[in-house]
Amino acid sequence: MTLLKKFGQSKLPVAFIAIGVLVVVYLIFQENSELPVFGPKDFNPELVDVSLQNVENHHIVADFKLTNQNGELITQQDYDNKIYVTDFFFTRCPSICPIMSNNMEKLQQVFLNNDDVMFLSMSVTPEMDSVPVLRKYANNKGVIDSKWNITTGDKKHIYNLARKSYFAVVDQGDGGLQDFIHTPNFILVDKTKQIRGVYDGTNNDEILRLIDDINILSN
């Protein structure tokens, strides 16, 4: 009995060490599973409007007022308490936009039954992308209206959003007639309107990373 008791006591320190290791591993895993929150200072300065470079204040994306493929007004209220992915495109784009739209449609299917996840696309040629044009485009791309808004609107408003809210483009401009932006970026926004990730919407590996990150935010 004495020998058995000593044997049991000798195991206790080992058990405590094992538990301690598991706790440390768990905490490290938890830390790595959290996504960063991005503000102006976290981006390459070339991606940030000059008025916001080196700003360290808490950044949330600005409110927006857009028109979707059904001619409906779309605002931040439609995305309240939602995780969403946004991009900037135009319907006549022959290069990266079809790839981006196909990948957005894949994301839509992956999160079809997750009501917390939505998608938002903004046209960078809103003067050409009227509601009927967007409706046809949405039909061709398999857009589900309750999940994904394909939008047009005031050009200066959209370009301000791209440059000052979502940090989606490198070039500077005023949203005027000659201004044009073209970017493959998908931007992940959380339920509190904070940017949590930026991804190349034409890259399959990046899309897989985006899916993982959305799942982290959803859990």
mmCIF file with all atom_site columns, C-alpha atoms in Angstrom:
data_model
loop_
_atom_site.group_PDB
_atom_site.id
_atom_site.type_symbol
_atom_site.label_atom_id
_atom_site.label_alt_id
_atom_site.label_comp_id
_atom_site.label_asym_id
_atom_site.label_entity_id
_atom_site.label_seq_id
_atom_site.pdbx_PDB_ins_code
_atom_site.Cartn_x
_atom_site.Cartn_y
_atom_site.Cartn_z
_atom_site.occupancy
_atom_site.B_iso_or_equiv
_atom_site.pdbx_formal_charge
_atom_site.auth_seq_id
_atom_site.auth_comp_id
_atom_site.auth_asym_id
_atom_site.auth_atom_id
_atom_site.pdbx_PDB_model_num
ATOM 1   C CA . MET A 1 1   ? 0.000   0.000  0.000   1.00 0.00 ? 1   MET A CA 1
ATOM 2   C CA . THR A 1 2   ? 2.849   2.335  0.895   1.00 0.00 ? 2   THR A CA 1
ATOM 3   C CA . LEU A 1 3   ? 4.595   1.541  -2.388  1.00 0.00 ? 3   LEU A CA 1
ATOM 4   C CA . LEU A 1 4   ? 1.378   2.087  -4.366  1.00 0.00 ? 4   LEU A CA 1
ATOM 5   C CA . LYS A 1 5   ? 0.810   5.400  -2.554  1.00 0.00 ? 5   LYS A CA 1
ATOM 6   C CA . LYS A 1 6   ? 4.336   6.581  -3.381  1.00 0.00 ? 6   LYS A CA 1
ATOM 7   C CA . PHE A 1 7   ? 3.840   5.487  -7.000  1.00 0.00 ? 7   PHE A CA 1
ATOM 8   C CA . GLY A 1 8   ? 0.642   7.545  -7.201  1.00 0.00 ? 8   GLY A CA 1
ATOM 9   C CA . GLN A 1 9   ? 2.324   10.599 -5.694  1.00 0.00 ? 9   GLN A CA 1
ATOM 10  C CA . SER A 1 10  ? 5.178   10.345 -8.178  1.00 0.00 ? 10  SER A CA 1
ATOM 11  C CA . LYS A 1 11  ? 2.682   10.622 -11.053 1.00 0.00 ? 11  LYS A CA 1
ATOM 12  C CA . LEU A 1 12  ? 1.108   13.855 -9.813  1.00 0.00 ? 12  LEU A CA 1
ATOM 13  C CA . PRO A 1 13  ? 3.885   16.250 -10.950 1.00 0.00 ? 13  PRO A CA 1
ATOM 14  C CA . VAL A 1 14  ? 3.886   14.610 -14.390 1.00 0.00 ? 14  VAL A CA 1
ATOM 15  C CA . ALA A 1 15  ? 0.115   15.030 -14.637 1.00 0.00 ? 15  ALA A CA 1
ATOM 16  C CA . PHE A 1 16  ? 0.340   18.694 -13.666 1.00 0.00 ? 16  PHE A CA 1
ATOM 17  C CA . ILE A 1 17  ? 3.072   19.266 -16.263 1.00 0.00 ? 17  ILE A CA 1
ATOM 18  C CA . ALA A 1 18  ? 0.966   17.560 -18.942 1.00 0.00 ? 18  ALA A CA 1
ATOM 19  C CA . ILE A 1 19  ? -2.058  19.701 -18.078 1.00 0.00 ? 19  ILE A CA 1
ATOM 20  C CA . GLY A 1 20  ? 0.120   22.817 -18.151 1.00 0.00 ? 20  GLY A CA 1
ATOM 21  C CA . VAL A 1 21  ? 1.412   21.943 -21.622 1.00 0.00 ? 21  VAL A CA 1
ATOM 22  C CA . LEU A 1 22  ? -2.137  21.387 -22.880 1.00 0.00 ? 22  LEU A CA 1
ATOM 23  C CA . VAL A 1 23  ? -3.237  24.754 -21.501 1.00 0.00 ? 23  VAL A CA 1
ATOM 24  C CA . VAL A 1 24  ? -0.319  26.528 -23.183 1.00 0.00 ? 24  VAL A CA 1
ATOM 25  C CA . VAL A 1 25  ? -1.034  24.793 -26.505 1.00 0.00 ? 25  VAL A CA 1
ATOM 26  C CA . TYR A 1 26  ? -4.721  25.697 -26.211 1.00 0.00 ? 26  TYR A CA 1
ATOM 27  C CA . LEU A 1 27  ? -3.939  29.360 -25.516 1.00 0.00 ? 27  LEU A CA 1
ATOM 28  C CA . ILE A 1 28  ? -1.510  29.532 -28.439 1.00 0.00 ? 28  ILE A CA 1
ATOM 29  C CA . PHE A 1 29  ? -4.122  27.967 -30.723 1.00 0.00 ? 29  PHE A CA 1
ATOM 30  C CA . GLN A 1 30  ? -6.754  30.398 -29.537 1.00 0.00 ? 30  GLN A CA 1
ATOM 31  C CA . GLU A 1 31  ? -4.438  33.363 -30.127 1.00 0.00 ? 31  GLU A CA 1
ATOM 32  C CA . ASN A 1 32  ? -3.551  32.185 -33.631 1.00 0.00 ? 32  ASN A CA 1
ATOM 33  C CA . SER A 1 33  ? -7.217  31.597 -34.478 1.00 0.00 ? 33  SER A CA 1
ATOM 34  C CA . GLU A 1 34  ? -8.085  35.266 -33.986 1.00 0.00 ? 34  GLU A CA 1
ATOM 35  C CA . LEU A 1 35  ? -7.887  37.504 -37.017 1.00 0.00 ? 35  LEU A CA 1
ATOM 36  C CA . PRO A 1 36  ? -6.165  40.880 -36.874 1.00 0.00 ? 36  PRO A CA 1
ATOM 37  C CA . VAL A 1 37  ? -8.122  44.110 -37.121 1.00 0.00 ? 37  VAL A CA 1
ATOM 38  C CA . PHE A 1 38  ? -6.807  46.335 -39.899 1.00 0.00 ? 38  PHE A CA 1
ATOM 39  C CA . GLY A 1 39  ? -6.597  50.117 -39.812 1.00 0.00 ? 39  GLY A CA 1
ATOM 40  C CA . PRO A 1 40  ? -4.867  52.656 -42.075 1.00 0.00 ? 40  PRO A CA 1
ATOM 41  C CA . LYS A 1 41  ? -1.484  52.214 -40.414 1.00 0.00 ? 41  LYS A CA 1
ATOM 42  C CA . ASP A 1 42  ? -1.546  48.452 -41.097 1.00 0.00 ? 42  ASP A CA 1
ATOM 43  C CA . PHE A 1 43  ? -1.673  48.822 -44.873 1.00 0.00 ? 43  PHE A CA 1
ATOM 44  C CA . ASN A 1 44  ? 0.986   49.669 -47.402 1.00 0.00 ? 44  ASN A CA 1
ATOM 45  C CA . PRO A 1 45  ? 0.792   53.489 -47.543 1.00 0.00 ? 45  PRO A CA 1
ATOM 46  C CA . GLU A 1 46  ? 0.227   53.217 -51.298 1.00 0.00 ? 46  GLU A CA 1
ATOM 47  C CA . LEU A 1 47  ? -3.141  51.588 -50.554 1.00 0.00 ? 47  LEU A CA 1
ATOM 48  C CA . VAL A 1 48  ? -4.257  54.349 -48.195 1.00 0.00 ? 48  VAL A CA 1
ATOM 49  C CA . ASP A 1 49  ? -5.611  57.729 -49.190 1.00 0.00 ? 49  ASP A CA 1
ATOM 50  C CA . VAL A 1 50  ? -3.086  60.427 -48.295 1.00 0.00 ? 50  VAL A CA 1
ATOM 51  C CA . SER A 1 51  ? -5.536  61.963 -45.825 1.00 0.00 ? 51  SER A CA 1
ATOM 52  C CA . LEU A 1 52  ? -5.498  58.753 -43.759 1.00 0.00 ? 52  LEU A CA 1
ATOM 53  C CA . GLN A 1 53  ? -1.904  57.597 -43.955 1.00 0.00 ? 53  GLN A CA 1
ATOM 54  C CA . ASN A 1 54  ? -0.349  56.913 -40.532 1.00 0.00 ? 54  ASN A CA 1
ATOM 55  C CA . VAL A 1 55  ? -3.701  57.328 -38.791 1.00 0.00 ? 55  VAL A CA 1
ATOM 56  C CA . GLU A 1 56  ? -3.828  54.965 -35.826 1.00 0.00 ? 56  GLU A CA 1
ATOM 57  C CA . ASN A 1 57  ? -7.413  55.543 -34.711 1.00 0.00 ? 57  ASN A CA 1
ATOM 58  C CA . HIS A 1 58  ? -9.936  52.734 -34.655 1.00 0.00 ? 58  HIS A CA 1
ATOM 59  C CA . HIS A 1 59  ? -11.130 52.289 -38.256 1.00 0.00 ? 59  HIS A CA 1
ATOM 60  C CA . ILE A 1 60  ? -14.585 51.192 -39.355 1.00 0.00 ? 60  ILE A CA 1
ATOM 61  C CA . VAL A 1 61  ? -15.838 51.236 -42.924 1.00 0.00 ? 61  VAL A CA 1
ATOM 62  C CA . ALA A 1 62  ? -17.988 54.224 -43.815 1.00 0.00 ? 62  ALA A CA 1
ATOM 63  C CA . ASP A 1 63  ? -21.724 54.114 -44.394 1.00 0.00 ? 63  ASP A CA 1
ATOM 64  C CA . PHE A 1 64  ? -22.728 53.702 -47.995 1.00 0.00 ? 64  PHE A CA 1
ATOM 65  C CA . LYS A 1 65  ? -25.726 54.378 -50.212 1.00 0.00 ? 65  LYS A CA 1
ATOM 66  C CA . LEU A 1 66  ? -25.874 52.202 -53.335 1.00 0.00 ? 66  LEU A CA 1
ATOM 67  C CA . THR A 1 67  ? -28.416 50.723 -55.747 1.00 0.00 ? 67  THR A CA 1
ATOM 68  C CA . ASN A 1 68  ? -28.515 46.978 -56.349 1.00 0.00 ? 68  ASN A CA 1
ATOM 69  C CA . GLN A 1 69  ? -29.496 44.723 -59.259 1.00 0.00 ? 69  GLN A CA 1
ATOM 70  C CA . ASN A 1 70  ? -33.167 45.094 -58.359 1.00 0.00 ? 70  ASN A CA 1
ATOM 71  C CA . GLY A 1 71  ? -33.115 48.879 -58.199 1.00 0.00 ? 71  GLY A CA 1
ATOM 72  C CA . GLU A 1 72  ? -33.265 48.757 -54.391 1.00 0.00 ? 72  GLU A CA 1
ATOM 73  C CA . LEU A 1 73  ? -31.416 51.155 -52.105 1.00 0.00 ? 73  LEU A CA 1
ATOM 74  C CA . ILE A 1 74  ? -28.640 49.327 -50.238 1.00 0.00 ? 74  ILE A CA 1
ATOM 75  C CA . THR A 1 75  ? -27.070 50.845 -47.132 1.00 0.00 ? 75  THR A CA 1
ATOM 76  C CA . GLN A 1 76  ? -24.986 49.763 -44.171 1.00 0.00 ? 76  GLN A CA 1
ATOM 77  C CA . GLN A 1 77  ? -28.232 48.801 -42.436 1.00 0.00 ? 77  GLN A CA 1
ATOM 78  C CA . ASP A 1 78  ? -28.621 45.901 -44.871 1.00 0.00 ? 78  ASP A CA 1
ATOM 79  C CA . TYR A 1 79  ? -25.320 44.577 -43.542 1.00 0.00 ? 79  TYR A CA 1
ATOM 80  C CA . ASP A 1 80  ? -25.846 45.290 -39.851 1.00 0.00 ? 80  ASP A CA 1
ATOM 81  C CA . ASN A 1 81  ? -24.576 42.418 -37.708 1.00 0.00 ? 81  ASN A CA 1
ATOM 82  C CA . LYS A 1 82  ? -23.297 40.648 -40.834 1.00 0.00 ? 82  LYS A CA 1
ATOM 83  C CA . ILE A 1 83  ? -19.910 39.379 -41.926 1.00 0.00 ? 83  ILE A CA 1
ATOM 84  C CA . TYR A 1 84  ? -19.407 40.352 -45.541 1.00 0.00 ? 84  TYR A CA 1
ATOM 85  C CA . VAL A 1 85  ? -16.939 40.289 -48.404 1.00 0.00 ? 85  VAL A CA 1
ATOM 86  C CA . THR A 1 86  ? -16.772 43.253 -50.759 1.00 0.00 ? 86  THR A CA 1
ATOM 87  C CA . ASP A 1 87  ? -15.073 43.849 -54.086 1.00 0.00 ? 87  ASP A CA 1
ATOM 88  C CA . PHE A 1 88  ? -14.901 46.421 -56.884 1.00 0.00 ? 88  PHE A CA 1
ATOM 89  C CA . PHE A 1 89  ? -15.671 45.353 -60.450 1.00 0.00 ? 89  PHE A CA 1
ATOM 90  C CA . PHE A 1 90  ? -17.297 46.402 -63.716 1.00 0.00 ? 90  PHE A CA 1
ATOM 91  C CA . THR A 1 91  ? -19.537 44.342 -65.953 1.00 0.00 ? 91  THR A CA 1
ATOM 92  C CA . ARG A 1 92  ? -17.529 44.950 -69.143 1.00 0.00 ? 92  ARG A CA 1
ATOM 93  C CA . CYS A 1 93  ? -14.234 43.878 -67.587 1.00 0.00 ? 93  CYS A CA 1
ATOM 94  C CA . PRO A 1 94  ? -12.696 41.122 -69.779 1.00 0.00 ? 94  PRO A CA 1
ATOM 95  C CA . SER A 1 95  ? -9.786  40.193 -67.513 1.00 0.00 ? 95  SER A CA 1
ATOM 96  C CA . ILE A 1 96  ? -9.866  39.755 -63.741 1.00 0.00 ? 96  ILE A CA 1
ATOM 97  C CA . CYS A 1 97  ? -13.531 40.531 -63.030 1.00 0.00 ? 97  CYS A CA 1
ATOM 98  C CA . PRO A 1 98  ? -14.984 37.283 -64.459 1.00 0.00 ? 98  PRO A CA 1
ATOM 99  C CA . ILE A 1 99  ? -12.570 35.294 -62.281 1.00 0.00 ? 99  ILE A CA 1
ATOM 100 C CA . MET A 1 100 ? -13.474 37.394 -59.250 1.00 0.00 ? 100 MET A CA 1
ATOM 101 C CA . SER A 1 101 ? -17.198 37.004 -59.880 1.00 0.00 ? 101 SER A CA 1
ATOM 102 C CA . ASN A 1 102 ? -16.842 33.234 -60.283 1.00 0.00 ? 102 ASN A CA 1
ATOM 103 C CA . ASN A 1 103 ? -14.953 33.047 -56.995 1.00 0.00 ? 103 ASN A CA 1
ATOM 104 C CA . MET A 1 104 ? -17.523 35.237 -55.251 1.00 0.00 ? 104 MET A CA 1
ATOM 105 C CA . GLU A 1 105 ? -20.220 32.862 -56.503 1.00 0.00 ? 105 GLU A CA 1
ATOM 106 C CA . LYS A 1 106 ? -18.262 29.945 -55.023 1.00 0.00 ? 106 LYS A CA 1
ATOM 107 C CA . LEU A 1 107 ? -18.134 31.772 -51.690 1.00 0.00 ? 107 LEU A CA 1
ATOM 108 C CA . GLN A 1 108 ? -21.866 32.380 -51.940 1.00 0.00 ? 108 GLN A CA 1
ATOM 109 C CA . GLN A 1 109 ? -22.436 28.641 -52.306 1.00 0.00 ? 109 GLN A CA 1
ATOM 110 C CA . VAL A 1 110 ? -20.092 27.742 -49.444 1.00 0.00 ? 110 VAL A CA 1
ATOM 111 C CA . PHE A 1 111 ? -21.965 30.080 -47.080 1.00 0.00 ? 111 PHE A CA 1
ATOM 112 C CA . LEU A 1 112 ? -25.403 29.675 -48.632 1.00 0.00 ? 112 LEU A CA 1
ATOM 113 C CA . ASN A 1 113 ? -26.956 28.477 -45.378 1.00 0.00 ? 113 ASN A CA 1
ATOM 114 C CA . ASN A 1 114 ? -25.066 30.847 -43.105 1.00 0.00 ? 114 ASN A CA 1
ATOM 115 C CA . ASP A 1 115 ? -27.322 33.860 -42.606 1.00 0.00 ? 115 ASP A CA 1
ATOM 116 C CA . ASP A 1 116 ? -24.472 35.805 -40.968 1.00 0.00 ? 116 ASP A CA 1
ATOM 117 C CA . VAL A 1 117 ? -22.484 35.981 -44.213 1.00 0.00 ? 117 VAL A CA 1
ATOM 118 C CA . MET A 1 118 ? -23.240 38.255 -47.187 1.00 0.00 ? 118 MET A CA 1
ATOM 119 C CA . PHE A 1 119 ? -21.470 39.726 -50.216 1.00 0.00 ? 119 PHE A CA 1
ATOM 120 C CA . LEU A 1 120 ? -21.252 43.200 -51.756 1.00 0.00 ? 120 LEU A CA 1
ATOM 121 C CA . SER A 1 121 ? -19.891 44.162 -55.185 1.00 0.00 ? 121 SER A CA 1
ATOM 122 C CA . MET A 1 122 ? -19.540 47.794 -56.300 1.00 0.00 ? 122 MET A CA 1
ATOM 123 C CA . SER A 1 123 ? -19.209 48.875 -59.918 1.00 0.00 ? 123 SER A CA 1
ATOM 124 C CA . VAL A 1 124 ? -16.286 51.160 -60.725 1.00 0.00 ? 124 VAL A CA 1
ATOM 125 C CA . THR A 1 125 ? -18.046 52.235 -63.945 1.00 0.00 ? 125 THR A CA 1
ATOM 126 C CA . PRO A 1 126 ? -21.449 53.077 -62.466 1.00 0.00 ? 126 PRO A CA 1
ATOM 127 C CA . GLU A 1 127 ? -22.370 55.326 -65.392 1.00 0.00 ? 127 GLU A CA 1
ATOM 128 C CA . MET A 1 128 ? -22.319 52.227 -67.637 1.00 0.00 ? 128 MET A CA 1
ATOM 129 C CA . ASP A 1 129 ? -23.585 49.673 -65.135 1.00 0.00 ? 129 ASP A CA 1
ATOM 130 C CA . SER A 1 130 ? -27.259 50.589 -64.882 1.00 0.00 ? 130 SER A CA 1
ATOM 131 C CA . VAL A 1 131 ? -29.774 48.504 -62.964 1.00 0.00 ? 131 VAL A CA 1
ATOM 132 C CA . PRO A 1 132 ? -30.854 46.484 -66.063 1.00 0.00 ? 132 PRO A CA 1
ATOM 133 C CA . VAL A 1 133 ? -27.194 45.793 -66.869 1.00 0.00 ? 133 VAL A CA 1
ATOM 134 C CA . LEU A 1 134 ? -26.555 44.672 -63.295 1.00 0.00 ? 134 LEU A CA 1
ATOM 135 C CA . ARG A 1 135 ? -29.670 42.493 -63.314 1.00 0.00 ? 135 ARG A CA 1
ATOM 136 C CA . LYS A 1 136 ? -28.491 40.667 -66.434 1.00 0.00 ? 136 LYS A CA 1
ATOM 137 C CA . TYR A 1 137 ? -24.998 40.322 -64.978 1.00 0.00 ? 137 TYR A CA 1
ATOM 138 C CA . ALA A 1 138 ? -26.394 38.979 -61.698 1.00 0.00 ? 138 ALA A CA 1
ATOM 139 C CA . ASN A 1 139 ? -28.483 36.409 -63.561 1.00 0.00 ? 139 ASN A CA 1
ATOM 140 C CA . ASN A 1 140 ? -25.447 35.240 -65.520 1.00 0.00 ? 140 ASN A CA 1
ATOM 141 C CA . LYS A 1 141 ? -23.340 34.934 -62.370 1.00 0.00 ? 141 LYS A CA 1
ATOM 142 C CA . GLY A 1 142 ? -25.874 33.019 -60.313 1.00 0.00 ? 142 GLY A CA 1
ATOM 143 C CA . VAL A 1 143 ? -26.348 35.813 -57.787 1.00 0.00 ? 143 VAL A CA 1
ATOM 144 C CA . ILE A 1 144 ? -28.794 35.073 -54.972 1.00 0.00 ? 144 ILE A CA 1
ATOM 145 C CA . ASP A 1 145 ? -30.395 38.413 -54.164 1.00 0.00 ? 145 ASP A CA 1
ATOM 146 C CA . SER A 1 146 ? -30.666 37.765 -50.430 1.00 0.00 ? 146 SER A CA 1
ATOM 147 C CA . LYS A 1 147 ? -26.928 36.984 -50.181 1.00 0.00 ? 147 LYS A CA 1
ATOM 148 C CA . TRP A 1 148 ? -25.173 39.158 -52.728 1.00 0.00 ? 148 TRP A CA 1
ATOM 149 C CA . ASN A 1 149 ? -25.807 42.730 -53.833 1.00 0.00 ? 149 ASN A CA 1
ATOM 150 C CA . ILE A 1 150 ? -24.308 43.832 -57.155 1.00 0.00 ? 150 ILE A CA 1
ATOM 151 C CA . THR A 1 151 ? -24.398 47.611 -56.954 1.00 0.00 ? 151 THR A CA 1
ATOM 152 C CA . THR A 1 152 ? -24.042 50.890 -58.795 1.00 0.00 ? 152 THR A CA 1
ATOM 153 C CA . GLY A 1 153 ? -24.197 54.436 -57.495 1.00 0.00 ? 153 GLY A CA 1
ATOM 154 C CA . ASP A 1 154 ? -22.458 57.782 -57.425 1.00 0.00 ? 154 ASP A CA 1
ATOM 155 C CA . LYS A 1 155 ? -18.934 57.366 -58.787 1.00 0.00 ? 155 LYS A CA 1
ATOM 156 C CA . LYS A 1 156 ? -17.227 59.689 -56.311 1.00 0.00 ? 156 LYS A CA 1
ATOM 157 C CA . HIS A 1 157 ? -18.980 57.924 -53.443 1.00 0.00 ? 157 HIS A CA 1
ATOM 158 C CA . ILE A 1 158 ? -17.852 54.487 -54.626 1.00 0.00 ? 158 ILE A CA 1
ATOM 159 C CA . TYR A 1 159 ? -14.286 55.640 -55.260 1.00 0.00 ? 159 TYR A CA 1
ATOM 160 C CA . ASN A 1 160 ? -14.114 57.261 -51.823 1.00 0.00 ? 160 ASN A CA 1
ATOM 161 C CA . LEU A 1 161 ? -15.244 53.978 -50.308 1.00 0.00 ? 161 LEU A CA 1
ATOM 162 C CA . ALA A 1 162 ? -12.550 52.092 -52.217 1.00 0.00 ? 162 ALA A CA 1
ATOM 163 C CA . ARG A 1 163 ? -9.784  54.470 -51.174 1.00 0.00 ? 163 ARG A CA 1
ATOM 164 C CA . LYS A 1 164 ? -10.766 55.704 -47.718 1.00 0.00 ? 164 LYS A CA 1
ATOM 165 C CA . SER A 1 165 ? -12.884 52.890 -46.320 1.00 0.00 ? 165 SER A CA 1
ATOM 166 C CA . TYR A 1 166 ? -11.729 49.568 -47.766 1.00 0.00 ? 166 TYR A CA 1
ATOM 167 C CA . PHE A 1 167 ? -8.160  50.497 -48.854 1.00 0.00 ? 167 PHE A CA 1
ATOM 168 C CA . ALA A 1 168 ? -8.685  48.470 -52.009 1.00 0.00 ? 168 ALA A CA 1
ATOM 169 C CA . VAL A 1 169 ? -6.605  50.406 -54.553 1.00 0.00 ? 169 VAL A CA 1
ATOM 170 C CA . VAL A 1 170 ? -3.127  51.852 -54.880 1.00 0.00 ? 170 VAL A CA 1
ATOM 171 C CA . ASP A 1 171 ? -3.726  54.811 -57.165 1.00 0.00 ? 171 ASP A CA 1
ATOM 172 C CA . GLN A 1 172 ? -4.957  58.177 -55.957 1.00 0.00 ? 172 GLN A CA 1
ATOM 173 C CA . GLY A 1 173 ? -7.746  60.103 -57.640 1.00 0.00 ? 173 GLY A CA 1
ATOM 174 C CA . ASP A 1 174 ? -10.844 62.226 -57.215 1.00 0.00 ? 174 ASP A CA 1
ATOM 175 C CA . GLY A 1 175 ? -13.549 59.962 -58.625 1.00 0.00 ? 175 GLY A CA 1
ATOM 176 C CA . GLY A 1 176 ? -13.891 62.282 -61.613 1.00 0.00 ? 176 GLY A CA 1
ATOM 177 C CA . LEU A 1 177 ? -14.576 61.495 -65.248 1.00 0.00 ? 177 LEU A CA 1
ATOM 178 C CA . GLN A 1 178 ? -11.019 60.341 -66.009 1.00 0.00 ? 178 GLN A CA 1
ATOM 179 C CA . ASP A 1 179 ? -10.539 58.487 -62.724 1.00 0.00 ? 179 ASP A CA 1
ATOM 180 C CA . PHE A 1 180 ? -10.525 54.683 -62.899 1.00 0.00 ? 180 PHE A CA 1
ATOM 181 C CA . ILE A 1 181 ? -9.697  51.962 -60.405 1.00 0.00 ? 181 ILE A CA 1
ATOM 182 C CA . HIS A 1 182 ? -9.097  48.274 -61.026 1.00 0.00 ? 182 HIS A CA 1
ATOM 183 C CA . THR A 1 183 ? -8.295  45.866 -58.202 1.00 0.00 ? 183 THR A CA 1
ATOM 184 C CA . PRO A 1 184 ? -8.523  42.092 -57.574 1.00 0.00 ? 184 PRO A CA 1
ATOM 185 C CA . ASN A 1 185 ? -8.904  42.571 -53.827 1.00 0.00 ? 185 ASN A CA 1
ATOM 186 C CA . PHE A 1 186 ? -11.637 40.955 -51.752 1.00 0.00 ? 186 PHE A CA 1
ATOM 187 C CA . ILE A 1 187 ? -12.058 42.710 -48.403 1.00 0.00 ? 187 ILE A CA 1
ATOM 188 C CA . LEU A 1 188 ? -13.445 40.882 -45.371 1.00 0.00 ? 188 LEU A CA 1
ATOM 189 C CA . VAL A 1 189 ? -15.517 42.992 -42.968 1.00 0.00 ? 189 VAL A CA 1
ATOM 190 C CA . ASP A 1 190 ? -16.799 41.786 -39.597 1.00 0.00 ? 190 ASP A CA 1
ATOM 191 C CA . LYS A 1 191 ? -20.057 42.472 -37.766 1.00 0.00 ? 191 LYS A CA 1
ATOM 192 C CA . THR A 1 192 ? -18.646 45.635 -36.214 1.00 0.00 ? 192 THR A CA 1
ATOM 193 C CA . LYS A 1 193 ? -17.655 47.097 -39.629 1.00 0.00 ? 193 LYS A CA 1
ATOM 194 C CA . GLN A 1 194 ? -13.942 46.454 -39.096 1.00 0.00 ? 194 GLN A CA 1
ATOM 195 C CA . ILE A 1 195 ? -11.633 45.133 -41.820 1.00 0.00 ? 195 ILE A CA 1
ATOM 196 C CA . ARG A 1 196 ? -10.320 41.690 -40.898 1.00 0.00 ? 196 ARG A CA 1
ATOM 197 C CA . GLY A 1 197 ? -8.538  40.618 -44.080 1.00 0.00 ? 197 GLY A CA 1
ATOM 198 C CA . VAL A 1 198 ? -7.628  41.410 -47.689 1.00 0.00 ? 198 VAL A CA 1
ATOM 199 C CA . TYR A 1 199 ? -7.349  38.666 -50.323 1.00 0.00 ? 199 TYR A CA 1
ATOM 200 C CA . ASP A 1 200 ? -6.542  38.270 -54.006 1.00 0.00 ? 200 ASP A CA 1
ATOM 201 C CA . GLY A 1 201 ? -9.925  37.419 -55.504 1.00 0.00 ? 201 GLY A CA 1
ATOM 202 C CA . THR A 1 202 ? -8.297  35.745 -58.516 1.00 0.00 ? 202 THR A CA 1
ATOM 203 C CA . ASN A 1 203 ? -6.183  33.295 -56.500 1.00 0.00 ? 203 ASN A CA 1
ATOM 204 C CA . ASN A 1 204 ? -7.653  29.942 -55.430 1.00 0.00 ? 204 ASN A CA 1
ATOM 205 C CA . ASP A 1 205 ? -5.369  29.602 -52.417 1.00 0.00 ? 205 ASP A CA 1
ATOM 206 C CA . GLU A 1 206 ? -6.424  33.045 -51.247 1.00 0.00 ? 206 GLU A CA 1
ATOM 207 C CA . ILE A 1 207 ? -10.086 32.065 -51.614 1.00 0.00 ? 207 ILE A CA 1
ATOM 208 C CA . LEU A 1 208 ? -9.489  29.033 -49.411 1.00 0.00 ? 208 LEU A CA 1
ATOM 209 C CA . ARG A 1 209 ? -7.799  31.266 -46.836 1.00 0.00 ? 209 ARG A CA 1
ATOM 210 C CA . LEU A 1 210 ? -10.767 33.622 -46.997 1.00 0.00 ? 210 LEU A CA 1
ATOM 211 C CA . ILE A 1 211 ? -13.173 30.737 -46.371 1.00 0.00 ? 211 ILE A CA 1
ATOM 212 C CA . ASP A 1 212 ? -11.150 29.731 -43.303 1.00 0.00 ? 212 ASP A CA 1
ATOM 213 C CA . ASP A 1 213 ? -11.155 33.310 -42.010 1.00 0.00 ? 213 ASP A CA 1
ATOM 214 C CA . ILE A 1 214 ? -14.902 33.703 -42.489 1.00 0.00 ? 214 ILE A CA 1
ATOM 215 C CA . ASN A 1 215 ? -15.401 30.510 -40.510 1.00 0.00 ? 215 ASN A CA 1
ATOM 216 C CA . ILE A 1 216 ? -13.254 31.917 -37.714 1.00 0.00 ? 216 ILE A CA 1
ATOM 217 C CA . LEU A 1 217 ? -15.409 35.034 -37.557 1.00 0.00 ? 217 LEU A CA 1
ATOM 218 C CA . SER A 1 218 ? -18.582 32.938 -37.697 1.00 0.00 ? 218 SER A CA 1
ATOM 219 C CA . ASN A 1 219 ? -17.649 30.786 -34.716 1.00 0.00 ? 219 ASN A CA 1
#
